[in-house]
Amino acid sequence: MTDSKNINNPVGQGGGQRKKLSRAERQNNGPHRNLDRQGAAAQKAELVRKMREKARAAEAARQASDETAQS
């Protein structure tokens, strides 16, 4: 069988035409990746929020201990 070097040319592919892939899709950056990035961004935002809350709590505890040590 003859194999074509062009991904959009179905010669020798054994049935039907293939969907024409954009450059981004050929590099595995298709629409599904946008959803992955949104999910990752949401997860990162949640992690950052939790870290800031912990930092605020630690700061408040440190200030409270400083105030009791000075009294």
PDB file of C-alpha atoms in Angstrom:
ATOM      1  CA  MET A   1       0.000   0.000   0.000  1.00  0.00           C
ATOM      2  CA  THR A   2       1.034   3.532  -0.631  1.00  0.00           C
ATOM      3  CA  ASP A   3       1.270   5.712   2.427  1.00  0.00           C
ATOM      4  CA  SER A   4       0.856   9.416   2.080  1.00  0.00           C
ATOM      5  CA  LYS A   5       3.051  11.776   4.059  1.00  0.00           C
ATOM      6  CA  ASN A   6       0.240  14.333   4.293  1.00  0.00           C
ATOM      7  CA  ILE A   7      -2.052  13.628   7.254  1.00  0.00           C
ATOM      8  CA  ASN A   8      -5.046  15.137   5.438  1.00  0.00           C
ATOM      9  CA  ASN A   9      -4.629  12.843   2.420  1.00  0.00           C
ATOM     10  CA  PRO A  10      -6.265   9.462   3.098  1.00  0.00           C
ATOM     11  CA  VAL A  11      -4.359   7.543   0.406  1.00  0.00           C
ATOM     12  CA  GLY A  12      -3.792   4.026   1.680  1.00  0.00           C
ATOM     13  CA  GLN A  13      -5.601   4.683   4.942  1.00  0.00           C
ATOM     14  CA  GLY A  14      -8.334   2.159   4.224  1.00  0.00           C
ATOM     15  CA  GLY A  15     -11.588   4.016   4.158  1.00  0.00           C
ATOM     16  CA  GLY A  16     -13.099   7.437   3.944  1.00  0.00           C
ATOM     17  CA  GLN A  17     -11.625  10.836   4.307  1.00  0.00           C
ATOM     18  CA  ARG A  18     -10.090  12.042   7.493  1.00  0.00           C
ATOM     19  CA  LYS A  19     -11.112  15.185   9.242  1.00  0.00           C
ATOM     20  CA  LYS A  20      -8.781  17.996   8.315  1.00  0.00           C
ATOM     21  CA  LEU A  21      -6.727  18.716  11.391  1.00  0.00           C
ATOM     22  CA  SER A  22      -5.600  22.193  12.250  1.00  0.00           C
ATOM     23  CA  ARG A  23      -1.967  22.781  13.053  1.00  0.00           C
ATOM     24  CA  ALA A  24      -2.761  23.007  16.750  1.00  0.00           C
ATOM     25  CA  GLU A  25      -4.685  19.711  16.681  1.00  0.00           C
ATOM     26  CA  ARG A  26      -1.814  17.993  14.895  1.00  0.00           C
ATOM     27  CA  GLN A  27       0.456  19.131  17.720  1.00  0.00           C
ATOM     28  CA  ASN A  28      -2.004  17.737  20.272  1.00  0.00           C
ATOM     29  CA  ASN A  29      -3.283  21.173  21.269  1.00  0.00           C
ATOM     30  CA  GLY A  30      -6.845  20.699  20.071  1.00  0.00           C
ATOM     31  CA  PRO A  31     -10.105  21.764  21.710  1.00  0.00           C
ATOM     32  CA  HIS A  32      -9.841  19.021  24.330  1.00  0.00           C
ATOM     33  CA  ARG A  33      -6.638  20.606  25.595  1.00  0.00           C
ATOM     34  CA  ASN A  34      -8.427  23.901  26.260  1.00  0.00           C
ATOM     35  CA  LEU A  35     -10.702  22.070  28.699  1.00  0.00           C
ATOM     36  CA  ASP A  36      -7.668  20.478  30.329  1.00  0.00           C
ATOM     37  CA  ARG A  37      -6.070  23.895  30.729  1.00  0.00           C
ATOM     38  CA  GLN A  38      -9.237  25.359  32.247  1.00  0.00           C
ATOM     39  CA  GLY A  39      -9.401  22.487  34.719  1.00  0.00           C
ATOM     40  CA  ALA A  40      -5.742  22.916  35.597  1.00  0.00           C
ATOM     41  CA  ALA A  41      -6.204  26.666  36.062  1.00  0.00           C
ATOM     42  CA  ALA A  42      -9.164  26.081  38.384  1.00  0.00           C
ATOM     43  CA  GLN A  43      -7.193  23.530  40.377  1.00  0.00           C
ATOM     44  CA  LYS A  44      -4.245  25.906  40.668  1.00  0.00           C
ATOM     45  CA  ALA A  45      -6.505  28.764  41.771  1.00  0.00           C
ATOM     46  CA  GLU A  46      -7.983  26.535  44.480  1.00  0.00           C
ATOM     47  CA  LEU A  47      -4.508  25.512  45.655  1.00  0.00           C
ATOM     48  CA  VAL A  48      -3.345  29.135  45.785  1.00  0.00           C
ATOM     49  CA  ARG A  49      -6.462  30.094  47.756  1.00  0.00           C
ATOM     50  CA  LYS A  50      -5.809  27.337  50.307  1.00  0.00           C
ATOM     51  CA  MET A  51      -2.152  28.324  50.638  1.00  0.00           C
ATOM     52  CA  ARG A  52      -3.106  31.975  51.242  1.00  0.00           C
ATOM     53  CA  GLU A  53      -5.623  30.950  53.904  1.00  0.00           C
ATOM     54  CA  LYS A  54      -2.969  28.887  55.671  1.00  0.00           C
ATOM     55  CA  ALA A  55      -0.500  31.754  55.467  1.00  0.00           C
ATOM     56  CA  ARG A  56      -3.059  34.173  56.940  1.00  0.00           C
ATOM     57  CA  ALA A  57      -3.835  31.742  59.767  1.00  0.00           C
ATOM     58  CA  ALA A  58      -0.128  31.278  60.508  1.00  0.00           C
ATOM     59  CA  GLU A  59       0.413  35.050  60.485  1.00  0.00           C
ATOM     60  CA  ALA A  60      -2.521  35.586  62.854  1.00  0.00           C
ATOM     61  CA  ALA A  61      -1.222  32.887  65.204  1.00  0.00           C
ATOM     62  CA  ARG A  62       2.247  34.419  65.171  1.00  0.00           C
ATOM     63  CA  GLN A  63       0.877  37.882  65.943  1.00  0.00           C
ATOM     64  CA  ALA A  64      -1.225  36.476  68.768  1.00  0.00           C
ATOM     65  CA  SER A  65       1.781  34.721  70.279  1.00  0.00           C
ATOM     66  CA  ASP A  66       3.855  37.907  69.955  1.00  0.00           C
ATOM     67  CA  GLU A  67       1.188  39.913  71.771  1.00  0.00           C
ATOM     68  CA  THR A  68       0.963  37.406  74.629  1.00  0.00           C
ATOM     69  CA  ALA A  69       4.758  37.299  74.923  1.00  0.00           C
ATOM     70  CA  GLN A  70       4.918  41.109  75.234  1.00  0.00           C
ATOM     71  CA  SER A  71       2.201  41.287  77.915  1.00  0.00           C
TER      72      SER A  71
END
